[in-house]
Short mmCIF file of C-alpha atoms in Angstrom, two decimals:
data_model
loop_
_atom_site.label_atom_id
_atom_site.label_comp_id
_atom_site.label_asym_id
_atom_site.label_seq_id
_atom_site.Cartn_x
_atom_site.Cartn_y
_atom_site.Cartn_z
CA VAL V 152 7.46 -6.58 53.61
CA SER V 153 6.26 -3.46 51.82
CA ALA V 154 3.47 -2.24 49.54
CA VAL V 155 2.25 0.89 47.77
CA THR V 156 -1.27 2.21 48.29
CA SER V 157 -3.81 2.13 45.49
CA VAL V 158 -3.83 4.86 42.82
CA PRO V 159 -6.52 7.59 42.73
CA GLY V 160 -9.98 6.08 42.39
CA VAL V 161 -12.48 4.30 44.60
CA THR V 162 -9.72 2.31 46.35
CA ALA V 163 -7.28 5.22 46.70
CA GLY V 164 -5.14 4.92 49.81
CA GLN V 165 -5.94 1.25 50.46
CA TYR V 166 -3.03 -1.12 51.07
CA THR V 167 -2.41 -4.85 51.47
CA LEU V 168 0.69 -6.39 53.03
CA THR V 169 1.55 -10.06 52.53
CA GLY V 170 4.51 -12.37 52.99
CA PHE V 171 4.95 -12.17 56.75
CA GLY V 172 7.32 -14.57 58.51
CA ASN V 173 7.68 -15.48 62.16
CA GLY V 174 8.18 -12.85 64.83
CA PRO V 175 6.98 -9.32 65.56
CA TYR V 176 6.39 -6.58 62.99
CA THR V 177 6.02 -2.80 63.07
CA VAL V 178 4.05 -1.21 60.21
CA SER V 179 4.71 2.45 59.33
CA PRO V 180 3.50 4.42 56.28
CA SER V 181 5.35 7.21 54.50
CA LYS V 182 4.58 9.54 51.60
CA THR V 183 6.77 12.02 49.75
CA THR V 184 4.53 13.13 46.86
CA GLY V 185 1.13 14.74 46.30
CA GLN V 186 1.66 18.07 48.07
CA ASN V 187 -1.42 19.91 46.84
CA GLY V 188 -3.94 22.04 48.71
CA ILE V 189 -1.37 24.26 50.45
CA SER V 190 -2.12 27.90 49.70
CA SER V 191 -2.05 31.44 51.06
CA ASN V 192 -5.41 30.68 52.66
CA ASP V 193 -3.78 28.20 55.03
CA ALA V 194 -1.41 30.95 56.21
CA ALA V 195 -4.40 33.25 56.68
CA ARG V 196 -6.24 30.68 58.78
CA ILE V 197 -3.26 30.47 61.09
CA ALA V 198 -3.22 34.27 61.31
CA GLN V 199 -6.90 34.19 62.29
CA HIS V 200 -6.16 31.55 64.95
CA VAL V 201 -3.30 33.57 66.41
CA ALA V 202 -5.49 36.70 66.44
CA SER V 203 -8.34 34.67 68.01
CA THR V 204 -10.81 35.78 65.34
CA VAL V 205 -11.45 32.25 64.01
CA VAL V 206 -9.65 29.56 66.01
CA LEU V 207 -8.61 26.15 64.71
CA SER V 208 -10.93 23.63 66.33
CA THR V 209 -9.39 20.19 65.74
CA ASN V 210 -6.07 18.62 66.65
CA ASN V 211 -5.52 17.61 63.03
CA GLN V 212 -5.77 21.28 61.98
CA LYS V 213 -3.42 22.35 64.74
CA VAL V 214 -0.83 19.69 63.90
CA SER V 215 -0.99 20.71 60.24
CA ALA V 216 -0.59 24.37 61.21
CA ASP V 217 2.51 23.77 63.36
CA VAL V 218 4.95 23.68 60.43
CA SER V 219 7.76 24.94 62.66
CA ASN V 220 7.19 21.67 64.60
CA ASN V 221 7.76 23.28 67.99
CA GLY V 222 4.46 22.30 69.61
CA SER V 223 2.81 25.73 69.30
CA ILE V 224 1.07 27.82 66.63
CA SER V 225 2.25 31.34 65.88
CA SER V 226 2.51 33.91 63.11
CA PHE V 227 5.88 32.33 62.34
CA ASP V 228 4.07 29.23 61.08
CA ALA V 229 1.88 31.39 58.85
CA GLY V 230 4.98 33.03 57.44
CA GLN V 231 6.65 29.69 56.72
CA ILE V 232 3.62 28.51 54.76
CA ALA V 233 3.50 31.78 52.82
CA ILE V 234 7.17 31.36 51.87
CA PHE V 235 6.45 27.76 50.77
CA VAL V 236 3.62 28.95 48.52
CA ALA V 237 5.69 31.79 47.07
CA SER V 238 8.98 29.95 46.65
CA GLY V 239 8.49 26.21 47.08
CA ALA V 240 10.06 24.00 49.72
CA GLY V 241 13.35 25.17 51.14
CA ALA V 242 14.89 27.22 53.90
CA GLY V 243 12.34 29.09 55.94
CA THR V 244 9.45 26.71 55.29
CA GLY V 245 9.89 24.30 58.21
CA ILE V 246 8.16 20.97 57.58
CA THR V 247 5.56 22.50 55.24
CA GLY V 248 4.66 19.91 52.60
CA THR V 249 5.73 16.97 54.78
CA TRP V 250 3.32 14.07 55.29
CA ARG V 251 2.85 12.73 58.84
CA PHE V 252 0.90 9.62 59.80
CA PHE V 253 -0.79 8.70 63.04
CA LEU V 254 -3.12 6.04 64.38
CA PRO V 255 -6.85 6.92 64.37
CA PRO V 256 -8.48 9.11 65.49
CA GLY V 257 -5.33 11.19 64.91
CA PRO V 258 -2.72 12.94 67.01
CA SER V 259 -3.04 15.04 70.12
CA PHE V 260 -1.70 18.59 70.04
CA PRO V 261 1.11 19.05 70.76
CA VAL V 262 1.91 15.73 69.09
CA GLY V 263 4.06 14.43 71.94
CA ALA V 264 3.99 10.63 71.94
CA SER V 265 1.01 10.27 69.58
CA PRO V 266 1.45 6.81 68.02
CA THR V 267 2.67 6.77 64.41
CA SER V 268 2.95 3.03 63.72
CA ARG V 269 1.23 -0.30 64.40
CA THR V 270 3.07 -3.11 66.18
CA TYR V 271 2.15 -6.82 65.96
CA ALA V 272 3.62 -9.59 68.11
CA SER V 273 3.01 -11.91 65.15
CA VAL V 274 0.90 -12.00 62.00
CA THR V 275 -0.81 -15.37 61.66
CA GLY V 276 -4.00 -14.47 59.78
CA ASN V 277 -5.89 -11.73 57.96
CA LEU V 278 -6.16 -8.33 59.62
CA THR V 279 -8.46 -5.68 58.16
CA GLY V 280 -9.16 -2.01 58.83
CA GLU V 281 -5.60 -1.26 59.95
CA ASP V 282 -5.98 2.41 59.11
CA PHE V 283 -3.74 5.45 59.51
CA VAL V 284 -4.57 9.15 59.54
CA GLY V 285 -2.45 11.15 57.10
CA ILE V 286 -1.81 14.86 57.74
CA LEU V 287 -0.13 17.13 55.20
CA SER V 288 1.80 19.78 57.11
CA GLY V 289 0.61 23.20 55.96
CA ASP V 290 -2.79 22.11 54.62
CA VAL V 291 -4.69 23.66 57.51
CA SER V 292 -8.03 23.78 55.66
CA GLY V 293 -7.78 20.10 54.74
CA ASN V 294 -8.64 20.59 51.06
CA TRP V 295 -6.00 18.17 49.74
CA ASN V 296 -7.35 15.78 47.13
CA ASN V 297 -5.93 12.60 45.67
CA THR V 298 -5.86 13.86 42.08
CA GLY V 299 -3.97 17.07 42.75
CA ALA V 300 -6.41 19.07 40.60
CA ARG V 301 -7.95 22.31 41.77
CA THR V 302 -11.60 22.81 41.08
CA ASN V 303 -12.52 25.43 38.50
CA GLU V 304 -16.26 25.14 38.94
CA ARG V 305 -18.11 28.42 39.13
CA GLY V 306 -21.09 28.90 41.34
CA PRO V 307 -23.81 31.51 40.95
CA GLU V 308 -21.73 34.10 42.82
CA ARG V 309 -20.38 36.98 40.74
CA ALA V 310 -16.67 36.70 39.99
CA ILE V 311 -14.07 39.09 41.34
CA ASP V 312 -12.68 41.31 38.56
CA VAL V 313 -8.94 42.05 38.70
CA ASN V 314 -7.51 44.53 36.21
CA LEU V 315 -3.98 45.48 35.23
CA PRO V 316 -3.64 48.89 33.56
CA ASN V 317 -1.99 49.94 30.31
CA ILE V 318 0.68 52.38 31.49
CA LYS V 319 3.03 54.79 29.71
CA ALA V 320 5.96 55.52 32.02
CA PRO V 321 9.29 57.40 31.84
CA ALA V 322 12.28 55.18 31.10
CA ASP V 323 14.26 56.76 33.95
CA LYS V 324 11.83 56.58 36.86
CA GLU V 325 10.26 53.90 39.07
CA VAL V 326 7.03 52.48 37.66
CA ILE V 327 4.08 51.97 40.00
CA VAL V 328 1.48 49.50 38.72
CA PRO V 329 -1.88 49.69 40.54
CA VAL V 330 -3.84 46.44 40.44
CA ASN V 331 -7.53 47.30 40.51
CA VAL V 332 -10.24 45.05 41.89
CA SER V 333 -14.04 45.00 42.06
CA GLY V 334 -16.44 42.53 43.60
CA VAL V 335 -14.04 41.64 46.41
CA ALA V 336 -15.59 43.43 49.40
CA ASP V 337 -17.51 41.50 52.04
CA LYS V 338 -16.74 38.08 50.55
CA GLY V 339 -14.57 36.88 53.41
CA ILE V 340 -11.33 37.22 51.44
CA ILE V 341 -8.44 36.62 53.84
CA SER V 342 -5.86 35.57 51.26
CA TYR V 343 -4.90 35.64 47.63
CA GLU V 344 -1.94 34.66 45.48
CA PHE V 345 -0.87 35.16 41.91
CA ASP V 346 1.82 34.60 39.28
CA LEU V 347 2.45 37.48 36.88
CA ARG V 348 4.57 37.44 33.72
CA TYR V 349 6.55 40.49 32.49
CA ASP V 350 9.41 41.20 30.07
CA PRO V 351 12.67 41.32 32.09
CA ASN V 352 14.35 43.24 29.25
CA VAL V 353 11.97 46.16 29.82
CA ILE V 354 11.27 46.22 33.57
CA GLN V 355 12.63 44.59 36.73
CA PRO V 356 10.79 44.14 40.05
CA MET V 357 12.00 46.33 42.90
CA ALA V 358 13.32 44.68 46.05
CA ASP V 359 10.22 45.96 47.87
CA LEU V 360 7.94 44.86 45.04
CA VAL V 361 4.59 44.90 46.86
CA ASP V 362 3.09 48.02 48.41
CA VAL V 363 -0.26 47.65 50.22
CA ALA V 364 -0.33 51.02 51.98
CA GLY V 365 -3.68 52.70 51.45
CA THR V 366 -5.02 49.82 49.35
CA ALA V 367 -7.73 47.20 49.88
CA SER V 368 -4.96 44.83 51.02
CA ARG V 369 -3.59 47.14 53.71
CA GLY V 370 -4.43 44.62 56.47
CA LEU V 371 -2.65 41.72 54.77
CA ILE V 372 0.94 40.49 54.92
CA ALA V 373 2.77 40.12 51.60
CA VAL V 374 5.45 37.62 50.57
CA SER V 375 6.91 37.77 47.07
CA ASN V 376 9.34 35.80 44.95
CA SER V 377 10.97 37.30 41.84
CA LYS V 378 13.96 34.98 41.46
CA GLU V 379 12.86 33.67 38.07
CA PRO V 380 13.40 36.34 35.38
CA GLY V 381 10.10 37.36 33.82
CA LEU V 382 7.93 35.94 36.62
CA ILE V 383 6.80 37.28 39.98
CA ARG V 384 4.92 35.17 42.50
CA VAL V 385 3.06 37.05 45.22
CA VAL V 386 1.22 35.75 48.31
CA LEU V 387 -0.91 37.84 50.67
CA TYR V 388 -2.69 36.70 53.83
CA GLY V 389 -4.07 38.03 57.09
CA PRO V 390 -6.69 37.61 59.81
CA ILE V 391 -9.10 40.37 58.73
CA PRO V 392 -11.12 39.99 55.49
CA VAL V 393 -10.73 42.53 52.68
CA SER V 394 -13.55 45.09 52.96
CA ASP V 395 -12.82 47.64 50.20
CA GLU V 396 -12.93 47.86 46.42
CA GLY V 397 -10.56 49.89 44.21
CA VAL V 398 -6.80 49.39 44.25
CA LEU V 399 -5.99 45.89 45.48
CA LEU V 400 -2.24 46.54 45.78
CA ASN V 401 0.57 48.37 44.01
CA LEU V 402 3.52 46.68 42.28
CA ARG V 403 6.84 48.51 41.98
CA PHE V 404 9.15 48.05 38.98
CA ALA V 405 12.37 49.67 37.78
CA PRO V 406 12.62 50.37 34.04
CA VAL V 407 15.63 48.79 32.30
CA GLY V 408 14.54 49.04 28.65
CA VAL V 409 14.85 51.84 26.16
CA ALA V 410 12.16 54.38 25.31
CA GLY V 411 9.50 52.76 23.14
CA SER V 412 9.94 49.28 24.58
CA VAL V 413 6.85 47.49 25.91
CA SER V 414 6.41 44.83 28.58
CA PRO V 415 3.15 42.88 28.68
CA LEU V 416 1.75 42.22 32.16
CA THR V 417 0.11 38.81 31.92
CA TRP V 418 -1.65 36.86 34.63
CA GLU V 419 -0.44 33.28 34.77
CA GLN V 420 -2.71 32.41 37.67
CA ILE V 421 -4.57 34.24 40.42
CA MET V 422 -6.63 32.78 43.25
CA PHE V 423 -8.59 34.32 46.14
CA ASN V 424 -8.92 32.22 49.29
CA GLU V 425 -8.83 28.67 47.91
CA GLY V 426 -10.45 29.32 44.55
CA ASP V 427 -13.89 30.46 45.65
CA PRO V 428 -15.14 32.99 44.60
CA PRO V 429 -13.88 32.75 41.00
CA VAL V 430 -11.79 35.46 39.32
CA ASP V 431 -11.94 37.26 35.98
CA ALA V 432 -8.41 38.64 35.42
CA PHE V 433 -7.51 41.18 32.73
CA ASN V 434 -3.96 41.75 31.48
CA GLY V 435 -2.14 45.07 30.97
CA GLN V 436 1.18 46.45 29.80
CA ILE V 437 3.92 49.01 30.45
CA GLU V 438 5.29 51.15 27.65
CA LEU V 439 8.40 53.24 28.33
CA PHE V 440 8.94 56.69 26.85
#
């Protein structure tokens, strides 16, 4: 006996099981798709909890935060989520992105023997309201939605401006790219993430790509992924909100092209916290001489 829950809409998540025979049954749900809502902000919320600046208040949040699945919450969990956001599921991400189901009102923390299935001695008539609580490991803020779409709605608040410069740099020296920001101070920014396109025939990211020393991001932890040629993915998070304007962070590249070659620097996506406040991002370029 099995069934699939309803598609997104007013009946999303509802299920009906039929065709029972004699004897006992155990009903357990599982889900392998729909991993949205996990972002750098979830790592930052764990960092705040560990630092005791803003603690996680519900068991569901704590279970979602424990992506190392060891019954405790630490900076290691924050790091695993940041790696997941920067690189996708894989080694070093624990159970981030895994769905877990429990009986209402949800699990205890640590999970221990929290029930995950419903058992029936027999099924001889209709049973309704046989609900489960689904928790997406890593979605600490609980902003998952059943369409997978992120909101792009802008409120009245002024957008954060992020600017990449147009740089002329020697073809035989390291290139430092300052990313400038305005409108970011005192908005409770504890995380941000971005994808940036470049020309791999002109420049290559350094192993220590991100430098936050002396910048507005100096209190944040950075995780980066540059495995795909022409694309860098960067995640920053921490317990203390950004309080300064100016240089957000510095990016370090090594020139590999000839004099006169140009690499565009193009934002593919950038998000502060979980998309609020909005961002106006401006592209730049590097020209070697």
